[in-house]
Amino acid sequence: MATVGRALLILAFALSLYGIAASLYGWRANRRAWVTSGRRAIYALAGVLTIAFTILEIAFLRSDFSIALVASHSSTTTPTFYKATAVWSSQEGSLLLWVWLLALWSSLVLFLTRRSLRQIAPVAQAVLLAFCTFFLALVVFFESPFTTLASIPSEGTGLNPLLRHPAMMFHPPALYSGYTLFTIPFAFAVGALVTNRVNSEWIQGTRRFALAAWLFLGVGIVLGARWSYTELGWGGYWAWDPVENASLMPWLTGTAFIHSIMIQEKRGMLKVWNASLILATGTLAIMGTFLVRSGILDSIHAFGASTLGKPFLALITVMIVGSIALVLWRKESLRSEHSLDSLLSREAAFILQNIVLVAMCFVIFWGTFFPLISEAVTGTKASVGPPWFDRYITPVAFVLVALIGIGPLISWRRATAANLRRNFTIPLAAMVVCFVALLFVSGATEEPKALFFVPLVAFVLAGVLQELWRGTGARRAMSKEPAPVAFVSLIRRNRRRYGGYIVHAGFAILLFGVAVSSSFEHSKDVALRPGQSAEINGFTVRYARAWSEPLPEKIVFGATLDVSKEGRHVATLRTSRGFYPSQDPSLGILGRFFMGEAESEVGLRAGLGRDIWAVINPDLLPMQRIIEEGNRTFRAAMESALGDGTPDQRAIDQLFVMRDQAVAGLTNQWVRAPWTADFRLIVSPMATWIWIGAIITFLGGGIALWPAPASARSRVTATYAAKLARDLARS
Amino acid sequence: MELLLIVVVLVAVVAIVAAPLRAGHADEVERRESAELADLEAAKEAKYREIRDAEMDFRTGKLDAADHKALDRQLRAEAIQLLRRIDALKGQRDEQAGDAPAQAPEAPARPDAPVG
């Protein structure tokens, strides 16, 4: 089926080129039939790529090692779940996933906007098809996922152990969905600028997709953070790794865009800013993809050095130069229709929030690309670490949280002293009460970051609760519904507004978790033997017992830890490190079982108050001498069994049985005569609130994204049509 | 078998992409919509949303009565302008199509129905 896969990719490539030509010809010659044909080319592209992707998935599930990609990223012992996810663990497969998702999302948006945006859509669909063409060129000419092997191996290499986690099923597709969805408002912005239709029409047509991009990218980022926290044993949820940063940057500018387009919709302001912001966001999304694939920056997420750097760099250059040229070309049309009425208004708060988000993005951009900048200037590749990012991001985050609280409370256009007093009194009081209460909490005054941050979060939450309370009250007054019904219908009928407020509350909770867990975290690296204990933040962690599991796909060395406080049992943690057999014969017949790739399982007791986290790093050095001796013995025995061209199959089979027994015996050594193991222990207060906050944030995003009920829309339309009709009759 | 599958996909793709190029298919769609009307409809929706938001701001205490009244009046005047332009445009197109001009919508039973 590899031939079919290759043929389909070539067909898809030709189809995307045709789609670009048809769309642009139809637009220039005002021939709608050609534009429609171009749009259908995207639908067909989505269909063809769905078949190609399915063929690749089936090859992985059937362990078809005639395809090089399957042989190098899967094996017969890889569990089915991970065989399915192994497709996008590779450069080639992930490129195919990228372009497939792009074609699917593009088809959806072009289908939904087929009766609107008729001037803009042809150019936008040409831009979307151009992105498809670029990625298809990569999988057709550079990194084909359907390359076959001349000699078919009996076993594959297997999936990288670090990628064997349930999040592998959702984290990369969510991130890629976010990236690809951000190219949609980018394409429509280009369409709006090219056709000089820069009012709010293109924003209304694609706002929902920008929000969906923001949601998917956010979910992808949080899933990655959770994965790193619970599985990989790095000791944290965020490491300011270049690839993590690359996903955060478009999310920040996308957040700014989602807010600032409201000002353009309502007031016809910020047209230059919005166009520039979404063009930058689309470019940053491609840059994120480039960072993972080019190998220019060191990251554990990257695919390593590849030849894709130059094509990506060319694309990014075209996007940047083209974006600047388009904005300059249309600068007259992009002039604001109104000016700011007052600095005390929601517009002003949004503009300030936009500046803060873009400043954050700039800081992250600078820190991420600093190794390249320093190499260009000094010739030495120097990088900046998490403390550098914390130093600059933390103060900006304070301003951001304050603005998250102010946004929902302040009025559009102009806020008066009276309504400021009415809306800010309770949230400010909550902030002051929280601050005073914190002064009495032991240790809080020693951590100024938390001391000032937590009251700001209280301000945000009090503000959102006040809005929900007052909104429910207003709804009850209008509809006479009972309070719970009024609350639900308030949100249902004003999804964008109250969905947004819920996002604010969730994000404030998430930042609360980040601030408290990072300020008050206790971390300790210890070396323990079974029976020995270590103290951390008032907890006693005792290494209760060692255990091991010689599983078919890996050998696991584990430890059970008992955690107690003042003699009272608190938790039992199980942490382990699994070693996957290597295919490298130089490691020896026994050595390859213990010297291959390894992954950690974290022992975690999560709670609303604190997380207790432990990870083991067993030192296999004490086994080294026995392994080497075993390697020598087995090599000699194997050479003897192979003989001079007449192998003794019975002796070989016996040797394999003995090898398995030797591996099991060595594994058991860890339990029978355990030696000292290294542990990292962490007590992290309020870390669970990061994940709770994220869930609330995405719930709010989902509410805001969901279309308003038809009844609400028609009722409002009818109401105003009636009022306006009466006004017309009077005038 | 593989060749057959490729041919089937190719034929399906050509059929999907070439279908709109049959004469007259798209021109009919074109008459139903115009870019300017889409513009105005989008602006109208935005204006309605702005009126609704102002009403909600008033009811939740972020706008006092005098400010809300002035703002509401201004927004409604802008909405009326948009409705006039939409009607004018629709009228023009109906005349071109040889139909009678569109009638103004009748007021519903509850013209003062609450918003939100």
PDB file of N, CA, C and O in Angstrom, chain A residues 294-343:
ATOM      1  N   SER A 294      13.623  21.848  12.697  1.00  0.00           N
ATOM      2  CA  SER A 294      14.878  22.278  12.078  1.00  0.00           C
ATOM      3  C   SER A 294      16.098  21.789  12.840  1.00  0.00           C
ATOM      4  O   SER A 294      17.163  21.623  12.271  1.00  0.00           O
ATOM      5  N   GLY A 295      15.935  21.590  14.172  1.00  0.00           N
ATOM      6  CA  GLY A 295      17.089  21.196  14.978  1.00  0.00           C
ATOM      7  C   GLY A 295      18.033  22.356  15.248  1.00  0.00           C
ATOM      8  O   GLY A 295      19.162  22.149  15.703  1.00  0.00           O
ATOM      9  N   ILE A 296      17.562  23.619  14.998  1.00  0.00           N
ATOM     10  CA  ILE A 296      18.475  24.763  15.212  1.00  0.00           C
ATOM     11  C   ILE A 296      18.671  25.062  16.693  1.00  0.00           C
ATOM     12  O   ILE A 296      19.652  25.635  17.094  1.00  0.00           O
ATOM     13  N   LEU A 297      17.679  24.697  17.518  1.00  0.00           N
ATOM     14  CA  LEU A 297      17.816  24.915  18.956  1.00  0.00           C
ATOM     15  C   LEU A 297      17.743  23.562  19.660  1.00  0.00           C
ATOM     16  O   LEU A 297      17.032  22.661  19.222  1.00  0.00           O
ATOM     17  N   ASP A 298      18.473  23.446  20.756  1.00  0.00           N
ATOM     18  CA  ASP A 298      18.481  22.175  21.486  1.00  0.00           C
ATOM     19  C   ASP A 298      17.218  22.059  22.316  1.00  0.00           C
ATOM     20  O   ASP A 298      16.909  22.932  23.124  1.00  0.00           O
ATOM     21  N   SER A 299      16.483  20.992  22.090  1.00  0.00           N
ATOM     22  CA  SER A 299      15.268  20.758  22.855  1.00  0.00           C
ATOM     23  C   SER A 299      14.989  19.266  22.878  1.00  0.00           C
ATOM     24  O   SER A 299      15.203  18.577  21.882  1.00  0.00           O
ATOM     25  N   ILE A 300      14.502  18.792  24.019  1.00  0.00           N
ATOM     26  CA  ILE A 300      14.192  17.366  24.085  1.00  0.00           C
ATOM     27  C   ILE A 300      12.958  17.041  23.250  1.00  0.00           C
ATOM     28  O   ILE A 300      12.691  15.893  22.954  1.00  0.00           O
ATOM     29  N   HIS A 301      12.190  18.097  22.855  1.00  0.00           N
ATOM     30  CA  HIS A 301      10.997  17.869  22.046  1.00  0.00           C
ATOM     31  C   HIS A 301      11.315  17.764  20.558  1.00  0.00           C
ATOM     32  O   HIS A 301      10.509  17.294  19.780  1.00  0.00           O
ATOM     33  N   ALA A 302      12.478  18.292  20.154  1.00  0.00           N
ATOM     34  CA  ALA A 302      12.749  18.439  18.725  1.00  0.00           C
ATOM     35  C   ALA A 302      13.020  17.088  18.080  1.00  0.00           C
ATOM     36  O   ALA A 302      13.408  16.132  18.736  1.00  0.00           O
ATOM     37  N   PHE A 303      12.810  17.046  16.771  1.00  0.00           N
ATOM     38  CA  PHE A 303      13.050  15.809  16.029  1.00  0.00           C
ATOM     39  C   PHE A 303      14.537  15.627  15.697  1.00  0.00           C
ATOM     40  O   PHE A 303      14.914  14.687  15.046  1.00  0.00           O
ATOM     41  N   GLY A 304      15.381  16.562  16.101  1.00  0.00           N
ATOM     42  CA  GLY A 304      16.814  16.474  15.790  1.00  0.00           C
ATOM     43  C   GLY A 304      17.130  17.168  14.483  1.00  0.00           C
ATOM     44  O   GLY A 304      16.237  17.699  13.817  1.00  0.00           O
ATOM     45  N   ALA A 305      18.399  17.146  14.139  1.00  0.00           N
ATOM     46  CA  ALA A 305      18.836  17.861  12.933  1.00  0.00           C
ATOM     47  C   ALA A 305      18.148  17.291  11.705  1.00  0.00           C
ATOM     48  O   ALA A 305      17.945  16.082  11.596  1.00  0.00           O
ATOM     49  N   SER A 306      17.730  18.171  10.808  1.00  0.00           N
ATOM     50  CA  SER A 306      17.089  17.704   9.586  1.00  0.00           C
ATOM     51  C   SER A 306      17.374  18.695   8.473  1.00  0.00           C
ATOM     52  O   SER A 306      17.969  19.743   8.691  1.00  0.00           O
ATOM     53  N   THR A 307      16.888  18.356   7.289  1.00  0.00           N
ATOM     54  CA  THR A 307      17.133  19.229   6.130  1.00  0.00           C
ATOM     55  C   THR A 307      15.975  20.202   5.922  1.00  0.00           C
ATOM     56  O   THR A 307      15.943  20.905   4.923  1.00  0.00           O
ATOM     57  N   LEU A 308      15.041  20.209   6.860  1.00  0.00           N
ATOM     58  CA  LEU A 308      13.833  21.015   6.650  1.00  0.00           C
ATOM     59  C   LEU A 308      13.993  22.473   7.076  1.00  0.00           C
ATOM     60  O   LEU A 308      13.089  23.274   6.869  1.00  0.00           O
ATOM     61  N   GLY A 309      15.114  22.787   7.716  1.00  0.00           N
ATOM     62  CA  GLY A 309      15.309  24.153   8.211  1.00  0.00           C
ATOM     63  C   GLY A 309      15.188  25.193   7.108  1.00  0.00           C
ATOM     64  O   GLY A 309      14.480  26.193   7.271  1.00  0.00           O
ATOM     65  N   LYS A 310      15.848  24.963   5.999  1.00  0.00           N
ATOM     66  CA  LYS A 310      15.878  25.977   4.934  1.00  0.00           C
ATOM     67  C   LYS A 310      14.495  26.224   4.316  1.00  0.00           C
ATOM     68  O   LYS A 310      14.092  27.369   4.156  1.00  0.00           O
ATOM     69  N   PRO A 311      13.739  25.156   3.945  1.00  0.00           N
ATOM     70  CA  PRO A 311      12.396  25.439   3.408  1.00  0.00           C
ATOM     71  C   PRO A 311      11.516  26.197   4.397  1.00  0.00           C
ATOM     72  O   PRO A 311      10.799  27.131   4.011  1.00  0.00           O
ATOM     73  N   PHE A 312      11.614  25.833   5.680  1.00  0.00           N
ATOM     74  CA  PHE A 312      10.797  26.539   6.681  1.00  0.00           C
ATOM     75  C   PHE A 312      11.225  27.993   6.804  1.00  0.00           C
ATOM     76  O   PHE A 312      10.383  28.894   6.929  1.00  0.00           O
ATOM     77  N   LEU A 313      12.534  28.200   6.790  1.00  0.00           N
ATOM     78  CA  LEU A 313      13.036  29.569   6.906  1.00  0.00           C
ATOM     79  C   LEU A 313      12.551  30.411   5.727  1.00  0.00           C
ATOM     80  O   LEU A 313      12.180  31.576   5.892  1.00  0.00           O
ATOM     81  N   ALA A 314      12.539  29.805   4.548  1.00  0.00           N
ATOM     82  CA  ALA A 314      12.061  30.514   3.352  1.00  0.00           C
ATOM     83  C   ALA A 314      10.584  30.874   3.521  1.00  0.00           C
ATOM     84  O   ALA A 314      10.163  31.998   3.227  1.00  0.00           O
ATOM     85  N   LEU A 315       9.781  29.916   4.021  1.00  0.00           N
ATOM     86  CA  LEU A 315       8.348  30.177   4.218  1.00  0.00           C
ATOM     87  C   LEU A 315       8.134  31.298   5.229  1.00  0.00           C
ATOM     88  O   LEU A 315       7.324  32.215   4.996  1.00  0.00           O
ATOM     89  N   ILE A 316       8.865  31.238   6.344  1.00  0.00           N
ATOM     90  CA  ILE A 316       8.703  32.259   7.387  1.00  0.00           C
ATOM     91  C   ILE A 316       9.104  33.633   6.840  1.00  0.00           C
ATOM     92  O   ILE A 316       8.437  34.636   7.115  1.00  0.00           O
ATOM     93  N   THR A 317      10.172  33.674   6.049  1.00  0.00           N
ATOM     94  CA  THR A 317      10.605  34.954   5.460  1.00  0.00           C
ATOM     95  C   THR A 317       9.507  35.515   4.557  1.00  0.00           C
ATOM     96  O   THR A 317       9.184  36.707   4.633  1.00  0.00           O
ATOM     97  N   VAL A 318       8.932  34.651   3.730  1.00  0.00           N
ATOM     98  CA  VAL A 318       7.845  35.099   2.845  1.00  0.00           C
ATOM     99  C   VAL A 318       6.674  35.618   3.679  1.00  0.00           C
ATOM    100  O   VAL A 318       6.086  36.672   3.367  1.00  0.00           O
ATOM    101  N   MET A 319       6.350  34.904   4.753  1.00  0.00           N
ATOM    102  CA  MET A 319       5.211  35.321   5.588  1.00  0.00           C
ATOM    103  C   MET A 319       5.473  36.672   6.251  1.00  0.00           C
ATOM    104  O   MET A 319       4.592  37.539   6.285  1.00  0.00           O
ATOM    105  N   ILE A 320       6.688  36.875   6.761  1.00  0.00           N
ATOM    106  CA  ILE A 320       6.992  38.139   7.446  1.00  0.00           C
ATOM    107  C   ILE A 320       7.014  39.299   6.441  1.00  0.00           C
ATOM    108  O   ILE A 320       6.349  40.321   6.640  1.00  0.00           O
ATOM    109  N   VAL A 321       7.774  39.114   5.364  1.00  0.00           N
ATOM    110  CA  VAL A 321       7.898  40.201   4.373  1.00  0.00           C
ATOM    111  C   VAL A 321       6.527  40.498   3.751  1.00  0.00           C
ATOM    112  O   VAL A 321       6.119  41.657   3.625  1.00  0.00           O
ATOM    113  N   GLY A 322       5.803  39.440   3.398  1.00  0.00           N
ATOM    114  CA  GLY A 322       4.473  39.612   2.804  1.00  0.00           C
ATOM    115  C   GLY A 322       3.520  40.319   3.748  1.00  0.00           C
ATOM    116  O   GLY A 322       2.768  41.212   3.336  1.00  0.00           O
ATOM    117  N   SER A 323       3.546  39.957   5.028  1.00  0.00           N
ATOM    118  CA  SER A 323       2.644  40.569   6.014  1.00  0.00           C
ATOM    119  C   SER A 323       2.925  42.060   6.137  1.00  0.00           C
ATOM    120  O   SER A 323       2.002  42.888   6.115  1.00  0.00           O
ATOM    121  N   ILE A 324       4.217  42.401   6.263  1.00  0.00           N
ATOM    122  CA  ILE A 324       4.575  43.823   6.409  1.00  0.00           C
ATOM    123  C   ILE A 324       4.143  44.597   5.149  1.00  0.00           C
ATOM    124  O   ILE A 324       3.545  45.671   5.240  1.00  0.00           O
ATOM    125  N   ALA A 325       4.412  44.013   3.994  1.00  0.00           N
ATOM    126  CA  ALA A 325       4.070  44.688   2.735  1.00  0.00           C
ATOM    127  C   ALA A 325       2.557  44.907   2.631  1.00  0.00           C
ATOM    128  O   ALA A 325       2.099  45.988   2.253  1.00  0.00           O
ATOM    129  N   LEU A 326       1.775  43.899   3.016  1.00  0.00           N
ATOM    130  CA  LEU A 326       0.310  44.014   2.925  1.00  0.00           C
ATOM    131  C   LEU A 326      -0.222  45.100   3.851  1.00  0.00           C
ATOM    132  O   LEU A 326      -1.088  45.899   3.465  1.00  0.00           O
ATOM    133  N   VAL A 327       0.288  45.132   5.082  1.00  0.00           N
ATOM    134  CA  VAL A 327      -0.198  46.133   6.046  1.00  0.00           C
ATOM    135  C   VAL A 327       0.170  47.536   5.568  1.00  0.00           C
ATOM    136  O   VAL A 327      -0.648  48.468   5.643  1.00  0.00           O
ATOM    137  N   LEU A 328       1.388  47.684   5.051  1.00  0.00           N
ATOM    138  CA  LEU A 328       1.798  49.012   4.551  1.00  0.00           C
ATOM    139  C   LEU A 328       0.967  49.418   3.335  1.00  0.00           C
ATOM    140  O   LEU A 328       0.553  50.567   3.199  1.00  0.00           O
ATOM    141  N   TRP A 329       0.682  48.457   2.476  1.00  0.00           N
ATOM    142  CA  TRP A 329      -0.105  48.706   1.261  1.00  0.00           C
ATOM    143  C   TRP A 329      -1.502  49.217   1.618  1.00  0.00           C
ATOM    144  O   TRP A 329      -2.027  50.119   0.976  1.00  0.00           O
ATOM    145  N   ARG A 330      -2.088  48.655   2.675  1.00  0.00           N
ATOM    146  CA  ARG A 330      -3.468  49.005   3.028  1.00  0.00           C
ATOM    147  C   ARG A 330      -3.561  49.944   4.228  1.00  0.00           C
ATOM    148  O   ARG A 330      -4.599  49.976   4.894  1.00  0.00           O
ATOM    149  N   LYS A 331      -2.496  50.676   4.488  1.00  0.00           N
ATOM    150  CA  LYS A 331      -2.512  51.475   5.726  1.00  0.00           C
ATOM    151  C   LYS A 331      -3.615  52.541   5.732  1.00  0.00           C
ATOM    152  O   LYS A 331      -4.147  52.880   6.778  1.00  0.00           O
ATOM    153  N   GLU A 332      -3.982  53.037   4.566  1.00  0.00           N
ATOM    154  CA  GLU A 332      -5.050  54.041   4.511  1.00  0.00           C
ATOM    155  C   GLU A 332      -6.397  53.423   4.902  1.00  0.00           C
ATOM    156  O   GLU A 332      -7.156  53.990   5.685  1.00  0.00           O
ATOM    157  N   SER A 333      -6.675  52.245   4.361  1.00  0.00           N
ATOM    158  CA  SER A 333      -7.954  51.588   4.662  1.00  0.00           C
ATOM    159  C   SER A 333      -8.016  51.099   6.098  1.00  0.00           C
ATOM    160  O   SER A 333      -9.096  50.870   6.644  1.00  0.00           O
ATOM    161  N   LEU A 334      -6.844  50.911   6.694  1.00  0.00           N
ATOM    162  CA  LEU A 334      -6.814  50.365   8.049  1.00  0.00           C
ATOM    163  C   LEU A 334      -6.927  51.442   9.127  1.00  0.00           C
ATOM    164  O   LEU A 334      -6.792  51.144  10.305  1.00  0.00           O
ATOM    165  N   ARG A 335      -7.170  52.668   8.705  1.00  0.00           N
ATOM    166  CA  ARG A 335      -7.320  53.734   9.712  1.00  0.00           C
ATOM    167  C   ARG A 335      -8.544  53.471  10.584  1.00  0.00           C
ATOM    168  O   ARG A 335      -9.571  52.997  10.103  1.00  0.00           O
ATOM    169  N   SER A 336      -8.438  53.844  11.857  1.00  0.00           N
ATOM    170  CA  SER A 336      -9.556  53.628  12.796  1.00  0.00           C
ATOM    171  C   SER A 336     -10.733  54.526  12.447  1.00  0.00           C
ATOM    172  O   SER A 336     -10.548  55.669  12.008  1.00  0.00           O
ATOM    173  N   GLU A 337     -11.947  53.975  12.670  1.00  0.00           N
ATOM    174  CA  GLU A 337     -13.146  54.778  12.417  1.00  0.00           C
ATOM    175  C   GLU A 337     -13.470  55.667  13.612  1.00  0.00           C
ATOM    176  O   GLU A 337     -14.157  56.666  13.492  1.00  0.00           O
ATOM    177  N   HIS A 338     -13.033  55.271  14.787  1.00  0.00           N
ATOM    178  CA  HIS A 338     -13.268  56.059  16.002  1.00  0.00           C
ATOM    179  C   HIS A 338     -11.975  56.141  16.792  1.00  0.00           C
ATOM    180  O   HIS A 338     -11.038  55.408  16.525  1.00  0.00           O
ATOM    181  N   SER A 339     -11.978  57.048  17.778  1.00  0.00           N
ATOM    182  CA  SER A 339     -10.827  57.092  18.680  1.00  0.00           C
ATOM    183  C   SER A 339     -11.283  56.699  20.077  1.00  0.00           C
ATOM    184  O   SER A 339     -12.485  56.597  20.346  1.00  0.00           O
ATOM    185  N   LEU A 340     -10.317  56.507  20.942  1.00  0.00           N
ATOM    186  CA  LEU A 340     -10.625  56.088  22.306  1.00  0.00           C
ATOM    187  C   LEU A 340     -11.385  57.197  23.031  1.00  0.00           C
ATOM    188  O   LEU A 340     -10.930  58.346  23.049  1.00  0.00           O
ATOM    189  N   ASP A 341     -12.556  56.861  23.602  1.00  0.00           N
ATOM    190  CA  ASP A 341     -13.346  57.878  24.309  1.00  0.00           C
ATOM    191  C   ASP A 341     -12.715  58.250  25.639  1.00  0.00           C
ATOM    192  O   ASP A 341     -12.764  59.385  26.074  1.00  0.00           O
ATOM    193  N   SER A 342     -12.175  57.254  26.324  1.00  0.00           N
ATOM    194  CA  SER A 342     -11.641  57.508  27.662  1.00  0.00           C
ATOM    195  C   SER A 342     -10.593  56.454  28.006  1.00  0.00           C
ATOM    196  O   SER A 342     -10.681  55.312  27.535  1.00  0.00           O
ATOM    197  N   LEU A 343      -9.633  56.855  28.807  1.00  0.00           N
ATOM    198  CA  LEU A 343      -8.653  55.869  29.271  1.00  0.00           C
ATOM    199  C   LEU A 343      -9.272  54.941  30.315  1.00  0.00           C
ATOM    200  O   LEU A 343      -8.736  53.873  30.604  1.00  0.00           O
TER     201      LEU A 343
END
